[in-house]
Coordinates of C-alpha atoms in Angstrom, one line a residue:
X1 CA -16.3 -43.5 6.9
X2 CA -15.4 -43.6 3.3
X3 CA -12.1 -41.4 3.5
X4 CA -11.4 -38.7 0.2
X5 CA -8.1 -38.7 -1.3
X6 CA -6.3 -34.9 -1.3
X7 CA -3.6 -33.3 -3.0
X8 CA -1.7 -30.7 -1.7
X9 CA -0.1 -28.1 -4.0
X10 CA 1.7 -25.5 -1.4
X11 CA 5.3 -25.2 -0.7
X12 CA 7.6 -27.1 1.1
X13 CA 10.0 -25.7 3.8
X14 CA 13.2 -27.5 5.0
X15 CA 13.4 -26.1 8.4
X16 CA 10.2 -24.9 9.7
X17 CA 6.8 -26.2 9.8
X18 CA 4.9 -24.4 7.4
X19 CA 2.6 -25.1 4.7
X20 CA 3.5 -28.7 3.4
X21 CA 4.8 -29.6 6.6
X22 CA 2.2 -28.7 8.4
X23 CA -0.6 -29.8 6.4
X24 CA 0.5 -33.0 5.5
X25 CA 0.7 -34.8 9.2
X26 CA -2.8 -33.2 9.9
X27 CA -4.7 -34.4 6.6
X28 CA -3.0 -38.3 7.3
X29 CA -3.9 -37.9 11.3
X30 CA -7.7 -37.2 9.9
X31 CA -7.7 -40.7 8.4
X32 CA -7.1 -38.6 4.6
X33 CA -5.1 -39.6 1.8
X34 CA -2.5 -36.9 1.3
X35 CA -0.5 -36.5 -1.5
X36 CA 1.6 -33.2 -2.4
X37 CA 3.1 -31.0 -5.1
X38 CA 5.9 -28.3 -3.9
X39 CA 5.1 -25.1 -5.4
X40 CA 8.3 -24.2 -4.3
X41 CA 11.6 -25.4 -2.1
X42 CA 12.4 -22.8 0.5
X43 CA 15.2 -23.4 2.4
X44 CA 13.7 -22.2 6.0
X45 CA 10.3 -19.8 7.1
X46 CA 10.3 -16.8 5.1
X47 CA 10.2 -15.0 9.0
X48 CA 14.1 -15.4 9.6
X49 CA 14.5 -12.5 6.9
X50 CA 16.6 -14.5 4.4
X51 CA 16.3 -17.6 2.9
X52 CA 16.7 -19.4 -0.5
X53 CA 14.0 -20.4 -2.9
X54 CA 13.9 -22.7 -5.8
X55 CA 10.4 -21.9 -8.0
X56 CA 9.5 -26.0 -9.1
X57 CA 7.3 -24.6 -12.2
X58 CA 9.0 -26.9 -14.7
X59 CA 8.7 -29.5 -12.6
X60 CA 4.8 -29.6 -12.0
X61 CA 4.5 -28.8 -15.9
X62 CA 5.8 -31.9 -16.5
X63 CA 4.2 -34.2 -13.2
X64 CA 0.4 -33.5 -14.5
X65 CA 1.2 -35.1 -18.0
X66 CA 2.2 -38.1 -16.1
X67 CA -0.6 -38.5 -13.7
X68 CA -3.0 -37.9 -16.4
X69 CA -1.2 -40.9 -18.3
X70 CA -1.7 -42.8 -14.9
X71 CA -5.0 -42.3 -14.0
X72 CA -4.5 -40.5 -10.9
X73 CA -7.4 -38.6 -9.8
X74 CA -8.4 -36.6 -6.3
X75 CA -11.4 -35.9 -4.4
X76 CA -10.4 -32.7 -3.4
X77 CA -7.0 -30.4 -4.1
X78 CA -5.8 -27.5 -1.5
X79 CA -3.8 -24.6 -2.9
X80 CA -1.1 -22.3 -1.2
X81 CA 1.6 -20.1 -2.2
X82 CA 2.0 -20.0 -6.1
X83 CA 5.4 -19.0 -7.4
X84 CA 4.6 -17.3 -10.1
X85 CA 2.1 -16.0 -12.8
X86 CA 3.2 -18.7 -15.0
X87 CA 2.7 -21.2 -12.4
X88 CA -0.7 -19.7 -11.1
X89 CA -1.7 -20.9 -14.7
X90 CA -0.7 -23.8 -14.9
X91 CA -2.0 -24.5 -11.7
X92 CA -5.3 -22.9 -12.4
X93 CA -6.2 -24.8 -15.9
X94 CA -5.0 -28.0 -14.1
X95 CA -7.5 -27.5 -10.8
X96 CA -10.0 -26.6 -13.7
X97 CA -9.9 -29.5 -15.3
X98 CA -10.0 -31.5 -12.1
X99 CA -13.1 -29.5 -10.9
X100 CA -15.2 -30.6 -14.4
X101 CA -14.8 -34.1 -13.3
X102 CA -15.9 -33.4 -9.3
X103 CA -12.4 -32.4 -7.3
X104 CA -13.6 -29.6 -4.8
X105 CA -10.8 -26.9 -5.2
X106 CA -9.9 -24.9 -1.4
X107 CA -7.8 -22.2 -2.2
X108 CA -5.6 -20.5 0.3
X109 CA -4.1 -17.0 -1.2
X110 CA -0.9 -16.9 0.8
X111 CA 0.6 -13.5 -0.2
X112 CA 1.0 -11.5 3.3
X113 CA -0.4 -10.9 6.9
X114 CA -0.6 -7.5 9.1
X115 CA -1.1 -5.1 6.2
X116 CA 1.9 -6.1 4.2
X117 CA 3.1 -8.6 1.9
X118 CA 5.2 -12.0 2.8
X119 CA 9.4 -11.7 2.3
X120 CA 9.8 -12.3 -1.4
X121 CA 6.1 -12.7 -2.4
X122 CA 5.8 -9.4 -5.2
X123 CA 3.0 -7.5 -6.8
X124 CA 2.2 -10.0 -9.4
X125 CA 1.2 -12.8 -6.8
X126 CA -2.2 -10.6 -6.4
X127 CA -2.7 -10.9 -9.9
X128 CA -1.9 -15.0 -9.6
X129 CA -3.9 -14.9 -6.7
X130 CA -6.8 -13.7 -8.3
X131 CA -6.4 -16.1 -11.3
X132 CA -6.3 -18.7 -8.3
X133 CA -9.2 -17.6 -6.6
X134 CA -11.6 -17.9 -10.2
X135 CA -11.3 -21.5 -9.9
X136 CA -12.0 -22.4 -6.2
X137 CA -15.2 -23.5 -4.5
X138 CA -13.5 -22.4 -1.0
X139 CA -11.3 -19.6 -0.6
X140 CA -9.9 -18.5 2.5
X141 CA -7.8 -14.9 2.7
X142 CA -6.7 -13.7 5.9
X143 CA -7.8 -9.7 5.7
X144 CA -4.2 -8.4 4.4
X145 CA -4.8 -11.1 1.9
X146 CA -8.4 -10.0 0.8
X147 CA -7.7 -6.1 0.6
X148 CA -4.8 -7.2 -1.7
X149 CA -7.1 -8.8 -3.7
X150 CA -10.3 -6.4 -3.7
X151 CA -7.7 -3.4 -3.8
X152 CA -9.4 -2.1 -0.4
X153 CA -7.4 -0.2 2.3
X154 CA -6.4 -2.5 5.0
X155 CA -7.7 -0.8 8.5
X156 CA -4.5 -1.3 11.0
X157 CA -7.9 -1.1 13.5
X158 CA -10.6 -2.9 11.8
X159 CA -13.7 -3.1 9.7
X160 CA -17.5 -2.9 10.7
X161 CA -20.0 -5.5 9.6
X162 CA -21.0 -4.2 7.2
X163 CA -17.6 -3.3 5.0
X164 CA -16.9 -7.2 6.4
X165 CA -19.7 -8.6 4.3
X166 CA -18.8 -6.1 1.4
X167 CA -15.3 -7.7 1.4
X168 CA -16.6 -11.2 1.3
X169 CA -19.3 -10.1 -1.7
X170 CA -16.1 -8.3 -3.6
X171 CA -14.3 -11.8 -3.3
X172 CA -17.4 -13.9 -4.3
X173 CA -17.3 -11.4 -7.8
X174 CA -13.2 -12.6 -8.3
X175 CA -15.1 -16.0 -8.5
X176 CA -15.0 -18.2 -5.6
X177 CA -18.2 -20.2 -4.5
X178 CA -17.6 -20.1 -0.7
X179 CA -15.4 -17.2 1.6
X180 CA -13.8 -17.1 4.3
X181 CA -12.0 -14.0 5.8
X182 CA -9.8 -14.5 8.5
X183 CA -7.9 -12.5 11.1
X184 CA -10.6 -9.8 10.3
X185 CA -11.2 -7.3 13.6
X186 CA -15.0 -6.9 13.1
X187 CA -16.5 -4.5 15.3
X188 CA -13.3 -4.1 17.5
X189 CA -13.4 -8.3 17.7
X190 CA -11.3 -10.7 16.2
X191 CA -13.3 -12.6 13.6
X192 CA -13.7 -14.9 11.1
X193 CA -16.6 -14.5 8.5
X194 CA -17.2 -16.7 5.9
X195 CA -20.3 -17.1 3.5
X196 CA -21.3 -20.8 2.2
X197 CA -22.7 -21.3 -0.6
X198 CA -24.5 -24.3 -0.1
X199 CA -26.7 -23.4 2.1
X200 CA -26.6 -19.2 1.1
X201 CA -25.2 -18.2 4.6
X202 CA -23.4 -15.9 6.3
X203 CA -21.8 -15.9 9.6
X204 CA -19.3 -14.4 12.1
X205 CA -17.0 -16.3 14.7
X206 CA -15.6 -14.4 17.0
X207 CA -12.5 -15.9 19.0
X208 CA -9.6 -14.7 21.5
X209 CA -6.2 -13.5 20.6
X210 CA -3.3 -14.5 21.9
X211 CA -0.2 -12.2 21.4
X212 CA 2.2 -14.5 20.0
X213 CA 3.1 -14.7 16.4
X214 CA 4.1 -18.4 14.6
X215 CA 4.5 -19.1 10.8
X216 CA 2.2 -21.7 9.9
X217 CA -0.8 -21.3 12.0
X218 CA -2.6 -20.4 8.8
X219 CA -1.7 -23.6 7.3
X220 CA -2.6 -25.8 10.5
X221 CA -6.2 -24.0 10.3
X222 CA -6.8 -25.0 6.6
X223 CA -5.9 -28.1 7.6
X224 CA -8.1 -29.1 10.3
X225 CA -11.0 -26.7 8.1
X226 CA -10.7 -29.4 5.2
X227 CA -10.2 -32.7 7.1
X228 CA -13.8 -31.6 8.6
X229 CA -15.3 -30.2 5.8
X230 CA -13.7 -33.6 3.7
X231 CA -15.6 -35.7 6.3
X232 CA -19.1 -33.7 6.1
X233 CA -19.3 -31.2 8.8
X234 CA -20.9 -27.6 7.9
X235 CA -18.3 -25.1 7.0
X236 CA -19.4 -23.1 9.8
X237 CA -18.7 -25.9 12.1
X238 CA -15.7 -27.1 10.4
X239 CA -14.3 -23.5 10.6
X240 CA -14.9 -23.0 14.4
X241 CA -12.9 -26.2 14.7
X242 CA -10.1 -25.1 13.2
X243 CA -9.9 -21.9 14.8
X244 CA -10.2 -23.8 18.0
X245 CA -7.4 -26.0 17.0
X246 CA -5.0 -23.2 15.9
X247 CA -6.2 -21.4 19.2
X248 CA -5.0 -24.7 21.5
X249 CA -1.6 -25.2 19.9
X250 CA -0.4 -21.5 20.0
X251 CA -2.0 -21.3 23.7
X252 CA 0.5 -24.6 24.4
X253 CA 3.4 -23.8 22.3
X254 CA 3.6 -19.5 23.3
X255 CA 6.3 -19.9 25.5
X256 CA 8.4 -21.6 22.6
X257 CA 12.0 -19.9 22.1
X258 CA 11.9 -19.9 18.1
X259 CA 8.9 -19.1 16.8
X260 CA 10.3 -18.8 13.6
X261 CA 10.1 -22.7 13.3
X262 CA 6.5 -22.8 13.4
X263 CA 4.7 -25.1 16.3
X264 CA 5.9 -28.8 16.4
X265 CA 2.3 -30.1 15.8
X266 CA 2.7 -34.0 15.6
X267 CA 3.3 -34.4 19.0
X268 CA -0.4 -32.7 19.6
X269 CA -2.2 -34.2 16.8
X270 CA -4.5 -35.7 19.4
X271 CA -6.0 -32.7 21.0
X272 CA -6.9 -31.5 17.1

């Protein structure tokens, strides 16, 4: 199978295995070409309440110049936490630029989970967030993440069908192609709806919580979503697949002392 070459632009953590870290190993197990651009250097998970974060927006101003001198291109490029507004455009115009010559753009909107926003991430992500979203053909909020950017009321108890697929249409009009929602309690279940464009479809996936809490888990499932979706599966398919991945790993790793750290995934690559 003729393997497609991805660049991550996400953060990179030094202790924890989050976003970079936890996307990276996944993507190279899949048989992918991974490359990466740090959004940001954070010194541990945001979830141990303090860390220290260097914002890398000069830096990437000055890489894209040199790979366009280089000739690197990428089949596909996967966005996460943006610093900044300044960076969000940057980043945008560049994944722009990429998408005119056929680079699929996924964009995750990391901003916050459980009705609030991350430590450290401010008011004017939503805004870079939205900028983010205008350029993506896949876009995947958890439900914090997608009242933020419709400017709904997050329900602490849920949403019906109906104000689910009114969420996904309000998201669609910020200018993604394809939506996913996840972490969404639809109906008093724990969901993840999505709508694909391709194919003009909507669906709902239903799986079982367990009560533990890990950073990263939301990168580990955009991982496994776009190595299937990179090698051809549906995104309905590729989507239950990752939330059965991320649904393994937590069930093996819920007993772990510090969560904090994330879930040491390389040594269950196997099972993904």
């Amino acid at each position: 199978m003729n393997k497609k070459q991805i660049l991550l632009i996400n953060d990179m953590a030094g202790y924890g295995k989050v976003a970079t870290a936890a996307m990276l190993p996944i993507l190279s197990y899949f048989g992918h070409p991974t490359y990466n651009l740090p959004t940001a250097l954070v010194s541990n998970t945001l979830d141990y309440g303090k860390f220290n974060l260097l914002d890398t927006t000069d830096y990437i101003k000055g890489v894209f110049p040199v790979w366009k001198e280089l000739g690197f291109s990428f089949d596909a490029i996967a966005t996460g936490f943006i610093a900044s507004e300044r960076q969000a455009d940057i980043v945008s115009r560049y994944c722009l630029e990429q998408a005119s010559t056929g680079t699929t753009i996924f964009v995750d909107p990391i901003m916050g989970d459980e009705g609030k926003l991350y430590n450290g991430v401010t008011p004017a992500a939503v805004k870079s967030m939205r900028e983010m979203l205008s350029v993506a053909h896949l876009c995947y909020p958890n439900y914090t993440e997608a009242c933020y950017l419709t400017g709904r009321e997050y329900k602490a108890e849920g949403v019906t069908n109906d104000e689910a697929h009114s969420l996904l249409e309000h998201l669609r009009k910020i200018g993604s192609k394809s939506v996913l929602i996840t972490s969404i309690t639809v109906d008093g279940q724990p969901s993840v709806v999505g709508y694909n464009n391709i194919h003009n479809e909507y669906f709902k996936l239903c799986y079982d919580e367990i009560p533990v809490h890990f950073p990263g888990t939301g990168d580990i499932f955009s991982a496994i979503l776009i190595g299937h979706l990179l090698d051809g599966e549906s995104l309905k398919d590729s989507t239950r697949k990752a939330m059965d991945g991320v649904y393994k790993l937590i069930d093996l790793n819920k007993d772990n002392i510090d969560k904090n750290r994330g879930i040491p995934l390389e040594q269950y690559l196997n099972i993904l």
